CSV table of C-alpha atoms and ligand atoms in Angstrom, one decimal:
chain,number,residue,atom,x,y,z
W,629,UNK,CA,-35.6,10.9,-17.0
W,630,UNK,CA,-36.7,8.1,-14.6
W,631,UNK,CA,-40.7,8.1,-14.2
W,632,UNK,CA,-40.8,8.7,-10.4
W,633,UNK,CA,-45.0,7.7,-10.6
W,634,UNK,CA,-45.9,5.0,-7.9
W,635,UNK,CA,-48.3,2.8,-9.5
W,636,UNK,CA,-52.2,3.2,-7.6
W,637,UNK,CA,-51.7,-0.3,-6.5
W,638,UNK,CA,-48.7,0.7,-4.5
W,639,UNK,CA,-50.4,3.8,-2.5
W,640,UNK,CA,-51.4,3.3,0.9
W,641,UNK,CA,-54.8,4.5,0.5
W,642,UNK,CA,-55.1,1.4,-2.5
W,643,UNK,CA,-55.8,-0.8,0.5
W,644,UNK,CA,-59.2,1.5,1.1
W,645,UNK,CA,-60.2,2.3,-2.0
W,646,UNK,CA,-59.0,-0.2,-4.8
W,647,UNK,CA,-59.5,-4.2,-3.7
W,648,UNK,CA,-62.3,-6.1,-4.9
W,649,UNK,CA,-63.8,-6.2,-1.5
W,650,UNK,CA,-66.7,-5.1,0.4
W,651,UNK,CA,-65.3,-2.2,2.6
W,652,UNK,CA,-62.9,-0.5,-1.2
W,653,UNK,CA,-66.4,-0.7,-2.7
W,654,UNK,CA,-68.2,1.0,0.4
W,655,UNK,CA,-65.3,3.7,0.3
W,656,UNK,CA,-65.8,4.1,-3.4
W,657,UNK,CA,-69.6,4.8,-2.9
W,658,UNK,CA,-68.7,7.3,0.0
W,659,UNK,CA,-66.5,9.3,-2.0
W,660,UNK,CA,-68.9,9.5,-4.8
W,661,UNK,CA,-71.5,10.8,-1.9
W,662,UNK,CA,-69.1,13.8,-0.8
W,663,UNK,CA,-69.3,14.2,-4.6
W,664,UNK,CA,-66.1,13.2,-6.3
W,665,UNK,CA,-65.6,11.3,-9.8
W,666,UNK,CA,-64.1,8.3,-9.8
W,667,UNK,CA,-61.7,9.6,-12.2
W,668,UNK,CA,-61.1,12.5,-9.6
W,669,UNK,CA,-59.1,10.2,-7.1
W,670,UNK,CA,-59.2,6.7,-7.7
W,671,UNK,CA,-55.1,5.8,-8.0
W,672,UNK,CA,-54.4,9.2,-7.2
W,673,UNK,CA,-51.9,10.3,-3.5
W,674,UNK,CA,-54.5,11.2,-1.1
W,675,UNK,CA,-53.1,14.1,0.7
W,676,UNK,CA,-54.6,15.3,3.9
W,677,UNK,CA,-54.3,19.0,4.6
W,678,UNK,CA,-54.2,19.1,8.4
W,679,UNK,CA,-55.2,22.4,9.6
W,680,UNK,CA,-55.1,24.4,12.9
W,681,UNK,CA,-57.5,27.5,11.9
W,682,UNK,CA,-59.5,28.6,14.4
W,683,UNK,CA,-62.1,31.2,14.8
W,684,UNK,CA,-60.1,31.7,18.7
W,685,UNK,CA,-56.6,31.7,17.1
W,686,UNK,CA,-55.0,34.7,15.6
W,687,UNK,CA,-52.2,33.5,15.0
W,688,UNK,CA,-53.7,30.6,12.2
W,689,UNK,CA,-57.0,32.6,11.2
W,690,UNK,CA,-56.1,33.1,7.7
W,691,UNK,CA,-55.2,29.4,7.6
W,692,UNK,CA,-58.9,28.3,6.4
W,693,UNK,CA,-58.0,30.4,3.1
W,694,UNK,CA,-54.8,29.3,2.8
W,695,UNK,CA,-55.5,25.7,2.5
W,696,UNK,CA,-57.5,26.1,-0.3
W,697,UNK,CA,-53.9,27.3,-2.2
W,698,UNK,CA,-52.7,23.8,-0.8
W,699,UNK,CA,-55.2,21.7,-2.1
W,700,UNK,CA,-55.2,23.7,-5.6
W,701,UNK,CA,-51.3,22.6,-5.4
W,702,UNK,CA,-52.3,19.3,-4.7
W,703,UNK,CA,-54.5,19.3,-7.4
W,704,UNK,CA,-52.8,20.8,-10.4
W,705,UNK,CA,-49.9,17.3,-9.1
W,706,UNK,CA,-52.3,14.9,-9.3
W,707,UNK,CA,-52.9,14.4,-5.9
W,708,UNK,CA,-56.2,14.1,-4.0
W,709,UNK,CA,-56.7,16.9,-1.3
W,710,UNK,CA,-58.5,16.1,2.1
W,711,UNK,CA,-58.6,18.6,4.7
W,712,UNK,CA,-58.7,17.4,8.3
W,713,UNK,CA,-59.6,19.8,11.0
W,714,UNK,CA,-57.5,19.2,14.0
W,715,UNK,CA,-56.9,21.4,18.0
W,716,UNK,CA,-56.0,25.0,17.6
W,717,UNK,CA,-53.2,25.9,20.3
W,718,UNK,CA,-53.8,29.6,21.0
W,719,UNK,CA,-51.0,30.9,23.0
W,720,UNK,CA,-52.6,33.7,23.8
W,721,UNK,CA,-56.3,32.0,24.6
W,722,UNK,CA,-56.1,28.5,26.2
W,723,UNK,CA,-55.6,28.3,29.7
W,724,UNK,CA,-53.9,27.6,31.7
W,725,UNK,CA,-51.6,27.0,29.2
W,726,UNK,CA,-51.2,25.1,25.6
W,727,UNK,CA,-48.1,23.3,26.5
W,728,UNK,CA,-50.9,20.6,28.2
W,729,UNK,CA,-52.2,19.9,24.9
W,730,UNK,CA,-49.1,19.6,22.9
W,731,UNK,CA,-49.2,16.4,23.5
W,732,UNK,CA,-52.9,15.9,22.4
W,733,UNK,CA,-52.7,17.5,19.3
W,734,UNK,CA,-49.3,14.8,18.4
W,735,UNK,CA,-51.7,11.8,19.3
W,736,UNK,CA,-54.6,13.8,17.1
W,737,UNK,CA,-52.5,14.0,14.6
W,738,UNK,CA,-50.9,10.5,14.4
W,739,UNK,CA,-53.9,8.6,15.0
W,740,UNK,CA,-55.9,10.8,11.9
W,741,UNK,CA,-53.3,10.1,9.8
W,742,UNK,CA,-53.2,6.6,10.3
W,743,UNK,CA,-56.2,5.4,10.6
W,744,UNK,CA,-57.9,7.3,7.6
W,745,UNK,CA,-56.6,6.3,3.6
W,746,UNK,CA,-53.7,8.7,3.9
W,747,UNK,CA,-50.7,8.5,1.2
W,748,UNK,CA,-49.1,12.4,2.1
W,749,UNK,CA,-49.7,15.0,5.1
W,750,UNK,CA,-49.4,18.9,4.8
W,751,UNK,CA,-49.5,19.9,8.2
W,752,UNK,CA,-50.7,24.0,8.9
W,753,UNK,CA,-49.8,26.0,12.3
W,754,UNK,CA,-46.7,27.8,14.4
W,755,UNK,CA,-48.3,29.5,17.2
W,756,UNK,CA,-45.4,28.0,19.3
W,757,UNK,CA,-46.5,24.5,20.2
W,758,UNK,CA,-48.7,23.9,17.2
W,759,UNK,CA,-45.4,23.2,15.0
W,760,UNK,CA,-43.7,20.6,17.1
W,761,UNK,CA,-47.3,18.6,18.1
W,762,UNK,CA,-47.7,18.5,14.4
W,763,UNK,CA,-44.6,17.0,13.2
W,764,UNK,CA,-44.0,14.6,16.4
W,765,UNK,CA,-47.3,13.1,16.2
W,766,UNK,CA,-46.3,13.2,12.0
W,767,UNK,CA,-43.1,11.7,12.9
W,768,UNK,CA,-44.5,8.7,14.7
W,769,UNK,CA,-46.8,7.7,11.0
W,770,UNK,CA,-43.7,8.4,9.1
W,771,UNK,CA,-45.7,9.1,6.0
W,772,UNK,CA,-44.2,12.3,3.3
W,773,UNK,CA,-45.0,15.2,5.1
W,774,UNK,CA,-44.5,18.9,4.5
W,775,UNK,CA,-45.1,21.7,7.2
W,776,UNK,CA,-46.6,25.0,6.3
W,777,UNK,CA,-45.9,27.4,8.6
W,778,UNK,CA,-48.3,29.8,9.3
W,779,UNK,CA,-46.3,33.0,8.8
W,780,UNK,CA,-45.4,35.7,11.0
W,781,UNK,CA,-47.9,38.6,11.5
W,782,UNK,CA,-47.2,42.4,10.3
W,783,UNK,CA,-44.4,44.4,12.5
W,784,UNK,CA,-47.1,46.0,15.0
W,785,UNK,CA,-47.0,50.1,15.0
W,786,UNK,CA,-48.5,52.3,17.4
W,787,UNK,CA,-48.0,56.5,16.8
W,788,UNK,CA,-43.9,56.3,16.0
W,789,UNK,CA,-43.6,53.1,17.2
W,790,UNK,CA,-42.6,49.3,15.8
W,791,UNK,CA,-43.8,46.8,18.1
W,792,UNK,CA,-43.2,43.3,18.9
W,793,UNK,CA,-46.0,41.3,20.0
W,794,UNK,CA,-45.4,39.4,23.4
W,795,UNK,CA,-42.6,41.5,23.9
W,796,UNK,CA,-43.6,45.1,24.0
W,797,UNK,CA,-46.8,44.1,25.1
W,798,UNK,CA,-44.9,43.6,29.1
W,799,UNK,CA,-42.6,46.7,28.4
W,800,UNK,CA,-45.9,49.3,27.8
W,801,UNK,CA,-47.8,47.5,30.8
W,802,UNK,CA,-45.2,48.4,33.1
W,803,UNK,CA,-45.2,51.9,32.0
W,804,UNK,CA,-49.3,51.9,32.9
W,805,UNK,CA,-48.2,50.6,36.2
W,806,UNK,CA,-45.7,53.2,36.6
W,807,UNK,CA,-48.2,56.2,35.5
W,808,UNK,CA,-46.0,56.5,32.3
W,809,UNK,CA,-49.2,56.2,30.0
W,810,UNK,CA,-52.7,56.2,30.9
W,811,UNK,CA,-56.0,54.5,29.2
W,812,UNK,CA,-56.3,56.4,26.1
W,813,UNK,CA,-52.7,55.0,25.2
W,814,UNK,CA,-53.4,51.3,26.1
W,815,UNK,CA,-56.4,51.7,24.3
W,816,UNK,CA,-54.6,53.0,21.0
W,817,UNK,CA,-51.8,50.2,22.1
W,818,UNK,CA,-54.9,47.4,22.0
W,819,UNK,CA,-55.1,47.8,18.2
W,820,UNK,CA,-51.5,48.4,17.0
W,821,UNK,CA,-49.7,45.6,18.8
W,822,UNK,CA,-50.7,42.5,16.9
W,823,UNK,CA,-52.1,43.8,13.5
W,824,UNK,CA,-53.0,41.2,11.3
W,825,UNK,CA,-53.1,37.3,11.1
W,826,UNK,CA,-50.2,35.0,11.8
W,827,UNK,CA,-47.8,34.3,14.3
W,828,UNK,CA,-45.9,36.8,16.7
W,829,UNK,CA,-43.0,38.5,14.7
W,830,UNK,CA,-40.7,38.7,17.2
W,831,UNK,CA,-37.7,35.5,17.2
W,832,UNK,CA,-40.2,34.5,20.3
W,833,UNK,CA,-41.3,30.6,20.0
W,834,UNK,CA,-43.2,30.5,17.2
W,835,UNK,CA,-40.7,31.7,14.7
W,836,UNK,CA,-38.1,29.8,16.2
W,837,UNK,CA,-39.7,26.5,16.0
W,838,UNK,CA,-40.9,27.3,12.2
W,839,UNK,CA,-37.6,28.0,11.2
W,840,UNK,CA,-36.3,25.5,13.0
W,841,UNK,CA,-38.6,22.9,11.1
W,842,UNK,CA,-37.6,24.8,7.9
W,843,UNK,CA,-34.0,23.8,9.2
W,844,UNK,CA,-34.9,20.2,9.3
W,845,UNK,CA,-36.0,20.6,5.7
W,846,UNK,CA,-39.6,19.7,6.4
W,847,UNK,CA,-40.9,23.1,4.2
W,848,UNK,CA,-40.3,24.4,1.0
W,849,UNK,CA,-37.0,27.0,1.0
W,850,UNK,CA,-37.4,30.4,2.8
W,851,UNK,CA,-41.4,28.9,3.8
W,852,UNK,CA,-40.8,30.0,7.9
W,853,UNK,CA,-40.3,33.6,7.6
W,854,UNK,CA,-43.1,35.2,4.8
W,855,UNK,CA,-45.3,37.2,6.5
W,856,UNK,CA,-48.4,35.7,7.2
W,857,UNK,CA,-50.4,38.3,4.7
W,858,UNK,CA,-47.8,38.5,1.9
W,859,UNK,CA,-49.7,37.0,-1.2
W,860,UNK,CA,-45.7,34.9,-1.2
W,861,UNK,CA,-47.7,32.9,2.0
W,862,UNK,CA,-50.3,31.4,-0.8
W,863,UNK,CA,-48.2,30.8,-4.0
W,864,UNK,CA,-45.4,29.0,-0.8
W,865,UNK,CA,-48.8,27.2,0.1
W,866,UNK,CA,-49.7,26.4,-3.5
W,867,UNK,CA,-45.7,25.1,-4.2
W,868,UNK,CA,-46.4,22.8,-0.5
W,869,UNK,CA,-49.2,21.1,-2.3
W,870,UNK,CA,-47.3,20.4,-5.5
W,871,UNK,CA,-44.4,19.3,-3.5
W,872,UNK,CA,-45.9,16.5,-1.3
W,873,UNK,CA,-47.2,14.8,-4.3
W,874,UNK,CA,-44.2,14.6,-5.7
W,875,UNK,CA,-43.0,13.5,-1.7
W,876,UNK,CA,-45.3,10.4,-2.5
W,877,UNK,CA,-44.0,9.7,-5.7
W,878,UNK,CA,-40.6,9.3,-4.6
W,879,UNK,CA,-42.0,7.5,-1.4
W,880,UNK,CA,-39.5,10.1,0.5
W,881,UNK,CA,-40.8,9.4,4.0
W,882,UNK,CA,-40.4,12.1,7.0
W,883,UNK,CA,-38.1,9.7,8.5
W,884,UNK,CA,-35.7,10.2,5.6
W,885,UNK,CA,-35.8,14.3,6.2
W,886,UNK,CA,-35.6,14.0,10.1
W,887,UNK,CA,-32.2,12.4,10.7
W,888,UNK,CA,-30.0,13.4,13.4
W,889,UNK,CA,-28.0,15.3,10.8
W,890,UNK,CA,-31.3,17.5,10.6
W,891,UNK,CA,-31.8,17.9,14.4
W,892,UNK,CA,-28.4,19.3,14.8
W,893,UNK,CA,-28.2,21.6,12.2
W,894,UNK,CA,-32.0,22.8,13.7
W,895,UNK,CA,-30.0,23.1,16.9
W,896,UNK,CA,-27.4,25.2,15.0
W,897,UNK,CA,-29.7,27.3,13.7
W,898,UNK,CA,-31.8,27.8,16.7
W,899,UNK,CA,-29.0,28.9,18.4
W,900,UNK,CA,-27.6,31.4,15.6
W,901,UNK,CA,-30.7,33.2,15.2
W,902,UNK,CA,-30.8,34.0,19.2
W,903,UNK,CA,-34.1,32.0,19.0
W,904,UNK,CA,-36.1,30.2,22.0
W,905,UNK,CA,-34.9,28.7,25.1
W,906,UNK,CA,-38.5,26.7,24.5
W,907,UNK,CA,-36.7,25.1,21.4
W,908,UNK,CA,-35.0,22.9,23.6
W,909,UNK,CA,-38.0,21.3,25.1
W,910,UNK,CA,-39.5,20.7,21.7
W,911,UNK,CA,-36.9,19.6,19.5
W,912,UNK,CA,-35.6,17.0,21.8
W,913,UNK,CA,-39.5,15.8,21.8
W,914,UNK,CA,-39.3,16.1,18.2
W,915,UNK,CA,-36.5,14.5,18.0
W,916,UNK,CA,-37.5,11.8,20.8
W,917,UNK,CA,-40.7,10.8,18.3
W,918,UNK,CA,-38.4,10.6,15.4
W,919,UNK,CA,-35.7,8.1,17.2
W,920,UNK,CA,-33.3,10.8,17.5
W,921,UNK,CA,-31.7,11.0,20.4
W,922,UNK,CA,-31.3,14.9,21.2
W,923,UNK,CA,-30.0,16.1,25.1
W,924,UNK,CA,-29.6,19.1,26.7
W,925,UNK,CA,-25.7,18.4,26.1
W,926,UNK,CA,-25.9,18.7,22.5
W,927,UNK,CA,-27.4,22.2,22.2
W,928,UNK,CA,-24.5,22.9,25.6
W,929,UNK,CA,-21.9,21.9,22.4
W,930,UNK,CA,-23.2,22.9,19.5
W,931,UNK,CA,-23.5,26.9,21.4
W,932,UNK,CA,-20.2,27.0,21.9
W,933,UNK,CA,-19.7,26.7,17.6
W,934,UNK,CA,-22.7,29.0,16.8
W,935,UNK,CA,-22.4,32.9,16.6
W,936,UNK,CA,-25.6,34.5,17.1
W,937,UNK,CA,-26.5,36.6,13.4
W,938,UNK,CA,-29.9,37.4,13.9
W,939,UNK,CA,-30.6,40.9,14.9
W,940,UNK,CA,-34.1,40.3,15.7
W,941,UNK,CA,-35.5,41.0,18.7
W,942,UNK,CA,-35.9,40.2,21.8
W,943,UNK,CA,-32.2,38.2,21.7
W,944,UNK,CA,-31.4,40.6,18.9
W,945,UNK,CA,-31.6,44.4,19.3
W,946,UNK,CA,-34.0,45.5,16.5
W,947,UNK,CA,-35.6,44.5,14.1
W,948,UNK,CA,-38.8,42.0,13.6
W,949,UNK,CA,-39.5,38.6,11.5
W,950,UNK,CA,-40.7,41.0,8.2
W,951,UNK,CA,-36.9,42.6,8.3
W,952,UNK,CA,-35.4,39.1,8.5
W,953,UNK,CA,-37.5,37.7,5.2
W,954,UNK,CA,-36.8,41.0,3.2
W,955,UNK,CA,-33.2,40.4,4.6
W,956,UNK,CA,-32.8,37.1,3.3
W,957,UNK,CA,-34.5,34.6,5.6
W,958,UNK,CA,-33.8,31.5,6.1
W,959,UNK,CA,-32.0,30.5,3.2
W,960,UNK,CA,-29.5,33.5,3.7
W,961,UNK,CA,-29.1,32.9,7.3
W,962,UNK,CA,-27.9,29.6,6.5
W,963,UNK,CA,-25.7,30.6,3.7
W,964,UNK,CA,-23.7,32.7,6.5
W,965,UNK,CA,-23.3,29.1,8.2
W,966,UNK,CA,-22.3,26.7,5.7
W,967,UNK,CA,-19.3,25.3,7.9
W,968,UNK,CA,-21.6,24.5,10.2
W,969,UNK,CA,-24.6,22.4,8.5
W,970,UNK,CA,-24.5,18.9,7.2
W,971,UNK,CA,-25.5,20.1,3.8
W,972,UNK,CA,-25.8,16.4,1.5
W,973,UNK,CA,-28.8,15.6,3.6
W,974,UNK,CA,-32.3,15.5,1.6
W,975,UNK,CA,-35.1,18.0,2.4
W,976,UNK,CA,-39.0,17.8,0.7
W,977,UNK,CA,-37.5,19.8,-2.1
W,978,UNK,CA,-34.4,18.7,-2.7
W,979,UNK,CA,-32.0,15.9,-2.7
W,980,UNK,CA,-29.5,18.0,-0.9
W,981,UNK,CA,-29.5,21.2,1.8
W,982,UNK,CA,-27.0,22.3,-0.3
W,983,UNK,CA,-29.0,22.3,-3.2
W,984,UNK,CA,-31.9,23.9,-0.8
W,985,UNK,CA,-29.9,27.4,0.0
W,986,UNK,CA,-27.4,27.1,-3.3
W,987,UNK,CA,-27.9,30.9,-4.5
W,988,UNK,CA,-29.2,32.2,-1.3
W,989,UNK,CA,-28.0,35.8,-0.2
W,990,UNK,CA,-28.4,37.9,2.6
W,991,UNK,CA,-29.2,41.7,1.9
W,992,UNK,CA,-29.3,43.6,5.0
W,993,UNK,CA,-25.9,42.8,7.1
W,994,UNK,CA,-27.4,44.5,10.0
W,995,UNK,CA,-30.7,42.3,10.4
W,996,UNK,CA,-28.5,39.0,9.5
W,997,UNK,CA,-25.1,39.7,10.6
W,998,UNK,CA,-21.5,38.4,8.9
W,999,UNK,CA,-19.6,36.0,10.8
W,1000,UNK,CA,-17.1,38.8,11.6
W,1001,UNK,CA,-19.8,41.3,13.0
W,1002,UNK,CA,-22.1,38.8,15.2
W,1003,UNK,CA,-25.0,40.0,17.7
W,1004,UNK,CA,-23.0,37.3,20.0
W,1005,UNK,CA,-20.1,35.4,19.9
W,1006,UNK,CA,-21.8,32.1,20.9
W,1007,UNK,CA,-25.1,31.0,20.4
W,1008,UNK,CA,-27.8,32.2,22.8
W,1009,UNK,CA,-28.4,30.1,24.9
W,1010,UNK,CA,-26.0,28.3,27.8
W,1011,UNK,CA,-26.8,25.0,29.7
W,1012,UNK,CA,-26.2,25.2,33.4
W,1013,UNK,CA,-26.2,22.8,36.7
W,1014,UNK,CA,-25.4,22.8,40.1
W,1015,UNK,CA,-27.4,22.1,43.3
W,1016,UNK,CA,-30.5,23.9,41.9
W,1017,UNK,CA,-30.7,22.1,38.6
W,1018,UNK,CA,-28.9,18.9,38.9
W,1019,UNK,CA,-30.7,17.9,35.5
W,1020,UNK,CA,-29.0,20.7,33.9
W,1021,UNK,CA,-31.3,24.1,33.1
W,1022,UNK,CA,-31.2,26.6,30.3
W,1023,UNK,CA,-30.6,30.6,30.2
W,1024,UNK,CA,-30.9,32.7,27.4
W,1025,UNK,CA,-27.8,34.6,28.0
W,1026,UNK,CA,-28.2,37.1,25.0
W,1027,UNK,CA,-31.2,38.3,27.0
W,1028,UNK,CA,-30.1,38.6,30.0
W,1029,UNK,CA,-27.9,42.2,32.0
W,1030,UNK,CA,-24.4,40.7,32.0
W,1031,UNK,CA,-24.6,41.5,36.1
W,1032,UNK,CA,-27.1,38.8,36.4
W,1033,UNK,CA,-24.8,36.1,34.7
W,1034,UNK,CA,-23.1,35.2,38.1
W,1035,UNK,CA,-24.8,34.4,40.9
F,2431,FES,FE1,-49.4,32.7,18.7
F,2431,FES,FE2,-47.5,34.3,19.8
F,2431,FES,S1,-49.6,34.1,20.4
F,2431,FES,S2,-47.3,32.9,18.3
């Protein structure tokens, strides 16, 4: 077996911490004053952990916790775990909306990364725009990066009820309006909607865009879809952590994860599991950062190849993001789409996708649909011009009355 170990001298962060110089000595005595042995970190990756928790956001409060599962990954490889606090993007919260700081929290995190002795990044979030500010501002260091997505929160419940969040949240709002229910309901509705940490559990943004990054191979298999509570979210946190060590061994830079090969097949699989028309705008940012070029006319071509398998809603009829892990996830979405990936492209786990989702299975044909029973023929979303939208525009066809297709 070929010893895969980069020598210490051959580490990034050997040019802070391992010269004969003034400023390696100076960083040496710092790291012995936030208490560190040498022998704790000297020639080992330094990995920062950066990390989106936030007292404000819901969606990433159990992500203080779940870093510490990172780092004792990191740890128990050999690695050196930092954790860097960076912007929290509340959807819910920040006004008047988060999509103005997107862009902030890609320069936050491509100038921590490279301006502090970083060898590896482990980057935490998925409320919607956390996931692609992360990895553009990621992709622009080109370091070895893994994403851990933050998880989708529990199904919400209310008397005999499942609930989406964001989606059932409009539906019970308009019944108030229309006298339907009163106060003591919304009241009840106020705690059963969103009922523990993580993301929303509908195929809204959030779990589109982590599943889309587990598409581009940027997590560990099946990483985007375990709820955000399951004790599966810490050991897939602990297995991120062992993994980007090993990244920085191999010197497997982002760049060699986030080809075009990747972006299409995240297109292909935004598109089969009925996900977000908001994909669009971040992926071909994503894409933009990681010299990819990625238009509107590729997801208009790819659409026309994708059947939409995931029943979950709002493009899908019923079920929520805990269904679609139980079902399968990821890995057993994409072994219903094999024809249609670019499978001998590396991931951060393996040298192939096809080693990535080899054994994969689906379990529940109704939440992830065969190829001869789809939720749509095409994928869900169409790209459309004309006077209005000379630029082109995007429709989420799946979601919409079929009366209000032709205007
Ligand atoms: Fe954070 Fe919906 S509010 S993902």
């Amino acid at each position: 077996m070929v010893d895969m170990t980069r020598r210490p001298e051959d580490l990034r962060s050997h040019q802070w911490y391992g010269t004969d110089g003034l400023r390696s000595f100076s960083h040496r005595a710092r790291t012995r004053q936030l208490g560190y042995l040498p022998e704790e970190h000297l020639g080992k990756p330094v990995i920062a952990i950066l990390n989106t928790w936030s007292d404000i956001n819901p969606c990433h409060v159990h992500l203080r916790d779940r870093a510490q599962a990172v780092k004792r990954g990191v740890w128990q490889a050999g690695g050196f775990p930092l954790e860097f606090p960076v912007s929290t993007l509340s959807e819910t919260f920040q006004k008047p909306t988060p999509m103005l700081y997107r862009n902030m929290l890609a320069m936050e995190t491509e100038e921590l990364l490279r301006s502090y002795p970083v060898d590896g990044a482990v980057l935490m979030g998925g409320c919607d725009k956390s996931t692609p500010a992360l990895l553009m501002g990621a992709a622009s260091v080109d370091l070895p990066t893994v994403f851990v997505p933050a998880g989708p929160m529990l199904p919400g419940h209310w008397r005999n009820e499942v609930l989406g969040s964001g989606t059932d949240m409009w539906k019970y709002w308009d019944d108030k309006r229309a006298g339907l229910i009163g106060d003591c309901e919304m009241h009840e509705l106020e705690s059963g909607l969103a009922r523990s940490p993580g993301h929303c559990m509908t195929m809204g943004t959030a779990s589109t865009l982590t599943a889309a990054a587990e598409a581009l191979g940027v997590t560990v298999p099946g990483a985007s879809s375990i709820p955000a509570v399951d004790s599966g979210h810490d050991r897939m946190a602990a297995k991120a952590g062992m993994t980007i060590v090993d990244l920085v061994h191999r010197d497997r830079k982002l760049s060699a994860v986030l080809t075009a090969e990747a972006f299409e097949d995240a297109v292909t699989t935004v598109l089969g599991l009925g996900g977000s028309t908001n994909a669009v705008i971040h992926l071909i940012a994503m894409a933009g950062r990681a010299g990819v070029r990625l238009t509107l006319d590729d997801f208009d071509r790819i659409a026309r190849t994708v059947p939409v398998l995931a029943n979950v809603r709002p493009g899908g009829r019923t079920y929520l993001m805990e269904d679609f892990h139980f079902a399968g996830g990821l890995p057993g979405f994409l072994s219903r789409i094999p024809d249609l990936l670019h499978l001998d492209r590396p991931t951060v786990s393996h040298d192939t996708m096809r080693e990535q989702i080899a054994g994969a299975q689906v379990h529940n044909d109704d939440v992830i649909r065969p190829r001869d029973n789809p939720v749509a023929r095409e994928g869900g979303v169409a790209v459309l011009r004309g006077n209005l939208c000379p630029d082109g525009a995007v429709i989420k066809h799946i979601s919409a009355e079929p009366h209000l297709l032709k205007h």
